[in-house]
Amino acid sequence: MIHSMTGYAVSARESGRLRLNIELKSVNSRFLDLGFRMAEELRLAEPALREAITARLSRGKVECRLYWQAIAAAPAELSLNAALVDQLTAAQAQLRNRFPDAAPLSVGEILRWPGMMGDNGPDFDGLVASAIELVGVALGDLVASRAREGEKLAAMILERIEGLRALVARAEPILPQAVAEYQEKLTTRLRDAVATLDEDRIRQEVSLFAQRADVVEEFSRLRAHCDEVERVLKVGGQAGKRLDFLMQELNREANTMASKAVSGALSSIALEMKLLIEQMREQVQNIE
């Protein structure tokens, strides 16, 4: 399967009175380029997140945003400071040993004691552990998103490859007639050159004809490169760099054909080829 480097995924999980959110965005890049935006209290999760992303992706500029939010609708949970209760109990016992007539602390006094009551603050250790689990879910969605985009790119490239094959098939029947017409023009030029005994011009015209008449090899290489593009797309995997190289080779053959064209029809076909190849090249830049 072919994967695009463009994708997006978001995932969330509630933990107590907090909601943990992770957002992954990726665009094309020559290499794997990771960027992280997260609250400082979650920074401990970054090495694990980096390792998880690196294990699933090979190319692309990936931005990972990790943040938490308080859930307003969730009621606050009050709790006693158990350590402080133990300290007060021990202190009261010592004082009552020395002052037996002293009144014991009331429940109200204990509850109003500074630091006795508090709500359950965020469990950031738990959030870090949840973040490591959550990134796996988000990565699955991101990879699926990149796969869907890659499927569209592959279909578009295959469509252009078929167009390129059709242009080669259109050019081949034109070539013999174009060569014959060019040869006739060359014959006239050579007769003029012979009449003036211009040997240098004769050699130039003969050399030029030899170069322009032979584009059969270009047709053959164009077909071979088209076959290879189809094979790479079928195999899938990390195909972006290989496809980019093939686009360069296809463009090289189209340029050579354009320079050798001996008729307007062949020149027009070569230009159409270059347009199709450029369209493919632009999309190949997005393939992992």
GROMACS .gro file of C-alpha atoms in nm:
model
  288
    1MET     CA    1   0.000   0.000   0.000
    2ILE     CA    2   0.117   0.350  -0.087
    3HIS     CA    3   0.105   0.609   0.193
    4SER     CA    4   0.088   0.984   0.158
    5MET     CA    5   0.288   1.202   0.394
    6THR     CA    6  -0.020   1.422   0.445
    7GLY     CA    7  -0.254   1.322   0.726
    8TYR     CA    8  -0.437   1.430   1.039
    9ALA     CA    9  -0.561   1.254   1.351
   10VAL     CA   10  -0.695   1.355   1.690
   11SER     CA   11  -0.779   1.144   1.992
   12ALA     CA   12  -0.893   1.213   2.349
   13ARG     CA   13  -0.936   1.027   2.675
   14GLU     CA   14  -1.093   1.128   3.008
   15SER     CA   15  -0.912   1.065   3.333
   16GLY     CA   16  -1.095   1.173   3.647
   17ARG     CA   17  -1.179   1.541   3.609
   18LEU     CA   18  -0.940   1.588   3.318
   19ARG     CA   19  -0.951   1.520   2.946
   20LEU     CA   20  -0.625   1.437   2.769
   21ASN     CA   21  -0.604   1.536   2.402
   22ILE     CA   22  -0.349   1.445   2.137
   23GLU     CA   23  -0.338   1.588   1.785
   24LEU     CA   24  -0.112   1.467   1.504
   25LYS     CA   25  -0.060   1.654   1.177
   26SER     CA   26   0.182   1.559   0.900
   27VAL     CA   27   0.290   1.708   0.568
   28ASN     CA   28   0.556   1.613   0.315
   29SER     CA   29   0.927   1.628   0.396
   30ARG     CA   30   1.241   1.460   0.266
   31PHE     CA   31   1.300   1.298   0.605
   32LEU     CA   32   1.110   1.232   0.929
   33ASP     CA   33   1.092   1.566   1.111
   34LEU     CA   34   0.916   1.557   1.450
   35GLY     CA   35   0.791   1.858   1.646
   36PHE     CA   36   0.620   1.851   1.987
   37ARG     CA   37   0.393   2.105   2.156
   38MET     CA   38   0.284   2.006   2.506
   39ALA     CA   39   0.236   2.130   2.858
   40GLU     CA   40   0.551   2.114   3.070
   41GLU     CA   41   0.391   1.873   3.316
   42LEU     CA   42   0.349   1.626   3.026
   43ARG     CA   43   0.700   1.672   2.888
   44LEU     CA   44   0.811   1.341   3.044
   45ALA     CA   45   0.603   1.164   2.781
   46GLU     CA   46   0.800   1.310   2.487
   47PRO     CA   47   1.070   1.036   2.455
   48ALA     CA   48   0.806   0.763   2.449
   49LEU     CA   49   0.592   0.956   2.201
   50ARG     CA   50   0.894   1.012   1.978
   51GLU     CA   51   0.978   0.642   1.986
   52ALA     CA   52   0.620   0.542   1.903
   53ILE     CA   53   0.596   0.781   1.607
   54THR     CA   54   0.936   0.682   1.470
   55ALA     CA   55   0.834   0.316   1.479
   56ARG     CA   56   0.527   0.382   1.259
   57LEU     CA   57   0.639   0.659   1.020
   58SER     CA   58   0.949   0.695   0.803
   59ARG     CA   59   0.903   1.034   0.630
   60GLY     CA   60   0.709   1.355   0.678
   61LYS     CA   61   0.705   1.666   0.892
   62VAL     CA   62   0.495   1.557   1.191
   63GLU     CA   63   0.360   1.789   1.459
   64CYS     CA   64   0.239   1.632   1.783
   65ARG     CA   65   0.027   1.848   2.015
   66LEU     CA   66  -0.051   1.709   2.360
   67TYR     CA   67  -0.260   1.900   2.615
   68TRP     CA   68  -0.509   1.847   2.896
   69GLN     CA   69  -0.835   2.020   2.987
   70ALA     CA   70  -1.043   2.033   3.303
   71ILE     CA   71  -1.389   1.884   3.263
   72ALA     CA   72  -1.617   2.159   3.395
   73ALA     CA   73  -1.919   1.933   3.437
   74ALA     CA   74  -1.738   1.689   3.665
   75PRO     CA   75  -1.794   1.755   4.042
   76ALA     CA   76  -1.489   1.823   4.257
   77GLU     CA   77  -1.394   1.539   4.489
   78LEU     CA   78  -1.299   1.657   4.840
   79SER     CA   79  -1.058   1.457   5.050
   80LEU     CA   80  -0.908   1.479   5.399
   81ASN     CA   81  -0.537   1.532   5.443
   82ALA     CA   82  -0.475   1.200   5.616
   83ALA     CA   83  -0.119   1.285   5.718
   84LEU     CA   84  -0.234   1.609   5.879
   85VAL     CA   85  -0.511   1.424   6.067
   86ASP     CA   86  -0.249   1.187   6.212
   87GLN     CA   87  -0.030   1.478   6.316
   88LEU     CA   88  -0.320   1.659   6.488
   89THR     CA   89  -0.423   1.338   6.666
   90ALA     CA   90  -0.071   1.285   6.801
   91ALA     CA   91  -0.032   1.650   6.903
   92GLN     CA   92  -0.371   1.651   7.080
   93ALA     CA   93  -0.282   1.335   7.272
   94GLN     CA   94   0.042   1.491   7.400
   95LEU     CA   95  -0.131   1.813   7.504
   96ARG     CA   96  -0.414   1.634   7.684
   97ASN     CA   97  -0.159   1.431   7.880
   98ARG     CA   98  -0.026   1.760   8.015
   99PHE     CA   99  -0.362   1.941   8.030
  100PRO     CA  100  -0.626   1.677   8.107
  101ASP     CA  101  -0.903   1.935   8.141
  102ALA     CA  102  -0.844   2.079   7.793
  103ALA     CA  103  -1.137   2.036   7.553
  104PRO     CA  104  -1.070   1.808   7.256
  105LEU     CA  105  -1.076   1.943   6.904
  106SER     CA  106  -1.421   1.937   6.747
  107VAL     CA  107  -1.491   1.793   6.403
  108GLY     CA  108  -1.566   2.142   6.276
  109GLU     CA  109  -1.231   2.271   6.401
  110ILE     CA  110  -1.050   1.982   6.238
  111LEU     CA  111  -1.227   2.038   5.906
  112ARG     CA  112  -1.140   2.410   5.917
  113TRP     CA  113  -0.776   2.343   5.994
  114PRO     CA  114  -0.552   2.498   5.723
  115GLY     CA  115  -0.459   2.239   5.463
  116MET     CA  116  -0.700   1.978   5.599
  117MET     CA  117  -0.946   1.980   5.307
  118GLY     CA  118  -0.850   1.973   4.943
  119ASP     CA  119  -0.961   1.842   4.610
  120ASN     CA  120  -0.783   1.573   4.417
  121GLY     CA  121  -0.530   1.757   4.198
  122PRO     CA  122  -0.433   1.637   3.856
  123ASP     CA  123  -0.253   1.303   3.850
  124PHE     CA  124   0.014   1.399   3.598
  125ASP     CA  125   0.194   1.066   3.633
  126GLY     CA  126  -0.127   0.899   3.526
  127LEU     CA  127  -0.169   1.147   3.243
  128VAL     CA  128   0.179   1.069   3.110
  129ALA     CA  129   0.096   0.698   3.109
  130SER     CA  130  -0.234   0.770   2.934
  131ALA     CA  131  -0.055   0.986   2.677
  132ILE     CA  132   0.170   0.696   2.582
  133GLU     CA  133  -0.134   0.474   2.528
  134LEU     CA  134  -0.328   0.748   2.350
  135VAL     CA  135  -0.056   0.816   2.093
  136GLY     CA  136  -0.096   0.459   1.969
  137VAL     CA  137  -0.464   0.523   1.895
  138ALA     CA  138  -0.389   0.855   1.723
  139LEU     CA  139  -0.108   0.701   1.518
  140GLY     CA  140  -0.342   0.430   1.394
  141ASP     CA  141  -0.584   0.697   1.273
  142LEU     CA  142  -0.300   0.902   1.119
  143VAL     CA  143  -0.160   0.603   0.929
  144ALA     CA  144  -0.509   0.517   0.804
  145SER     CA  145  -0.554   0.878   0.691
  146ARG     CA  146  -0.220   0.872   0.508
  147ALA     CA  147  -0.312   0.538   0.350
  148ARG     CA  148  -0.641   0.675   0.214
  149GLU     CA  149  -0.460   0.975   0.071
  150GLY     CA  150  -0.188   0.748  -0.070
  151GLU     CA  151  -0.450   0.536  -0.246
  152LYS     CA  152  -0.581   0.847  -0.422
  153LEU     CA  153  -0.228   0.952  -0.522
  154ALA     CA  154  -0.152   0.607  -0.661
  155ALA     CA  155  -0.473   0.608  -0.868
  156MET     CA  156  -0.387   0.951  -1.007
  157ILE     CA  157  -0.033   0.845  -1.098
  158LEU     CA  158  -0.154   0.525  -1.267
  159GLU     CA  159  -0.400   0.731  -1.469
  160ARG     CA  160  -0.114   0.954  -1.589
  161ILE     CA  161   0.099   0.649  -1.666
  162GLU     CA  162  -0.177   0.517  -1.892
  163GLY     CA  163  -0.186   0.856  -2.060
  164LEU     CA  164   0.190   0.839  -2.113
  165ARG     CA  165   0.162   0.493  -2.268
  166ALA     CA  166  -0.112   0.622  -2.498
  167LEU     CA  167   0.114   0.907  -2.613
  168VAL     CA  168   0.398   0.664  -2.690
  169ALA     CA  169   0.153   0.449  -2.888
  170ARG     CA  170   0.036   0.760  -3.072
  171ALA     CA  171   0.389   0.871  -3.154
  172GLU     CA  172   0.519   0.540  -3.292
  173PRO     CA  173   0.304   0.534  -3.611
  174ILE     CA  174   0.391   0.899  -3.677
  175LEU     CA  175   0.765   0.842  -3.662
  176PRO     CA  176   0.822   0.665  -4.000
  177GLN     CA  177   0.631   0.929  -4.196
  178ALA     CA  178   0.797   1.212  -4.003
  179VAL     CA  179   1.141   1.062  -4.070
  180ALA     CA  180   1.060   1.020  -4.439
  181GLU     CA  181   0.951   1.383  -4.468
  182TYR     CA  182   1.257   1.502  -4.283
  183GLN     CA  183   1.477   1.282  -4.501
  184GLU     CA  184   1.327   1.442  -4.811
  185LYS     CA  185   1.408   1.787  -4.677
  186LEU     CA  186   1.757   1.671  -4.590
  187THR     CA  187   1.808   1.535  -4.942
  188THR     CA  188   1.725   1.876  -5.087
  189ARG     CA  189   1.968   2.044  -4.850
  190LEU     CA  190   2.240   1.794  -4.933
  191ARG     CA  191   2.198   1.853  -5.306
  192ASP     CA  192   2.239   2.224  -5.246
  193ALA     CA  193   2.545   2.154  -5.033
  194VAL     CA  194   2.696   1.921  -5.294
  195ALA     CA  195   2.638   2.181  -5.563
  196THR     CA  196   2.853   2.421  -5.363
  197LEU     CA  197   3.089   2.145  -5.240
  198ASP     CA  198   3.025   2.243  -4.880
  199GLU     CA  199   3.155   1.926  -4.710
  200ASP     CA  200   3.120   2.064  -4.357
  201ARG     CA  201   2.754   2.132  -4.412
  202ILE     CA  202   2.705   1.782  -4.554
  203ARG     CA  203   2.859   1.628  -4.243
  204GLN     CA  204   2.647   1.847  -4.014
  205GLU     CA  205   2.323   1.757  -4.190
  206VAL     CA  206   2.403   1.385  -4.190
  207SER     CA  207   2.494   1.395  -3.820
  208LEU     CA  208   2.177   1.588  -3.734
  209PHE     CA  209   1.960   1.342  -3.923
  210ALA     CA  210   2.120   1.045  -3.746
  211GLN     CA  211   2.048   1.203  -3.408
  212ARG     CA  212   1.691   1.302  -3.481
  213ALA     CA  213   1.581   0.991  -3.664
  214ASP     CA  214   1.646   0.752  -3.376
  215VAL     CA  215   1.390   0.791  -3.095
  216VAL     CA  216   1.300   0.423  -3.080
  217GLU     CA  217   1.523   0.381  -2.775
  218GLU     CA  218   1.340   0.665  -2.600
  219PHE     CA  219   1.008   0.492  -2.665
  220SER     CA  220   1.147   0.170  -2.523
  221ARG     CA  221   1.285   0.337  -2.210
  222LEU     CA  222   0.962   0.529  -2.154
  223ARG     CA  223   0.770   0.201  -2.155
  224ALA     CA  224   1.023   0.040  -1.921
  225HIS     CA  225   0.998   0.328  -1.675
  226CYS     CA  226   0.618   0.314  -1.690
  227ASP     CA  227   0.635  -0.059  -1.607
  228GLU     CA  228   0.863   0.016  -1.312
  229VAL     CA  229   0.632   0.289  -1.178
  230GLU     CA  230   0.341   0.045  -1.187
  231ARG     CA  231   0.550  -0.223  -1.016
  232VAL     CA  232   0.658   0.014  -0.737
  233LEU     CA  233   0.302   0.128  -0.677
  234LYS     CA  234   0.186  -0.234  -0.661
  235VAL     CA  235   0.457  -0.335  -0.413
  236GLY     CA  236   0.389  -0.027  -0.198
  237GLY     CA  237   0.585   0.051   0.116
  238GLN     CA  238   0.831   0.339   0.131
  239ALA     CA  239   0.816   0.419  -0.240
  240GLY     CA  240   0.845   0.798  -0.251
  241LYS     CA  241   1.217   0.829  -0.321
  242ARG     CA  242   1.212   0.552  -0.581
  243LEU     CA  243   0.917   0.712  -0.760
  244ASP     CA  244   1.088   1.051  -0.752
  245PHE     CA  245   1.390   0.900  -0.927
  246LEU     CA  246   1.165   0.740  -1.191
  247MET     CA  247   0.997   1.075  -1.256
  248GLN     CA  248   1.340   1.223  -1.327
  249GLU     CA  249   1.415   0.941  -1.573
  250LEU     CA  250   1.080   0.980  -1.748
  251ASN     CA  251   1.138   1.351  -1.781
  252ARG     CA  252   1.484   1.288  -1.923
  253GLU     CA  253   1.343   1.065  -2.198
  254ALA     CA  254   1.065   1.314  -2.279
  255ASN     CA  255   1.321   1.595  -2.306
  256THR     CA  256   1.538   1.385  -2.537
  257MET     CA  257   1.239   1.300  -2.753
  258ALA     CA  258   1.145   1.670  -2.773
  259SER     CA  259   1.498   1.763  -2.881
  260LYS     CA  260   1.499   1.490  -3.148
  261ALA     CA  261   1.149   1.557  -3.281
  262VAL     CA  262   1.151   1.584  -3.661
  263SER     CA  263   0.791   1.703  -3.691
  264GLY     CA  264   0.546   1.933  -3.517
  265ALA     CA  265   0.327   1.636  -3.424
  266LEU     CA  266   0.612   1.462  -3.240
  267SER     CA  267   0.706   1.788  -3.065
  268SER     CA  268   0.346   1.829  -2.949
  269ILE     CA  269   0.337   1.473  -2.814
  270ALA     CA  270   0.666   1.528  -2.629
  271LEU     CA  271   0.522   1.840  -2.463
  272GLU     CA  272   0.211   1.647  -2.357
  273MET     CA  273   0.438   1.381  -2.207
  274LYS     CA  274   0.629   1.642  -2.008
  275LEU     CA  275   0.302   1.784  -1.875
  276LEU     CA  276   0.185   1.441  -1.753
  277ILE     CA  277   0.524   1.370  -1.596
  278GLU     CA  278   0.524   1.704  -1.415
  279GLN     CA  279   0.177   1.632  -1.277
  280MET     CA  280   0.301   1.298  -1.146
  281ARG     CA  281   0.619   1.450  -1.006
  282GLU     CA  282   0.422   1.701  -0.799
  283GLN     CA  283   0.213   1.424  -0.642
  284VAL     CA  284   0.510   1.193  -0.587
  285GLN     CA  285   0.654   1.459  -0.354
  286ASN     CA  286   0.372   1.370  -0.112
  287ILE     CA  287   0.437   0.996  -0.106
  288GLU     CA  288   0.618   0.844   0.190
   0.00000   0.00000   0.00000
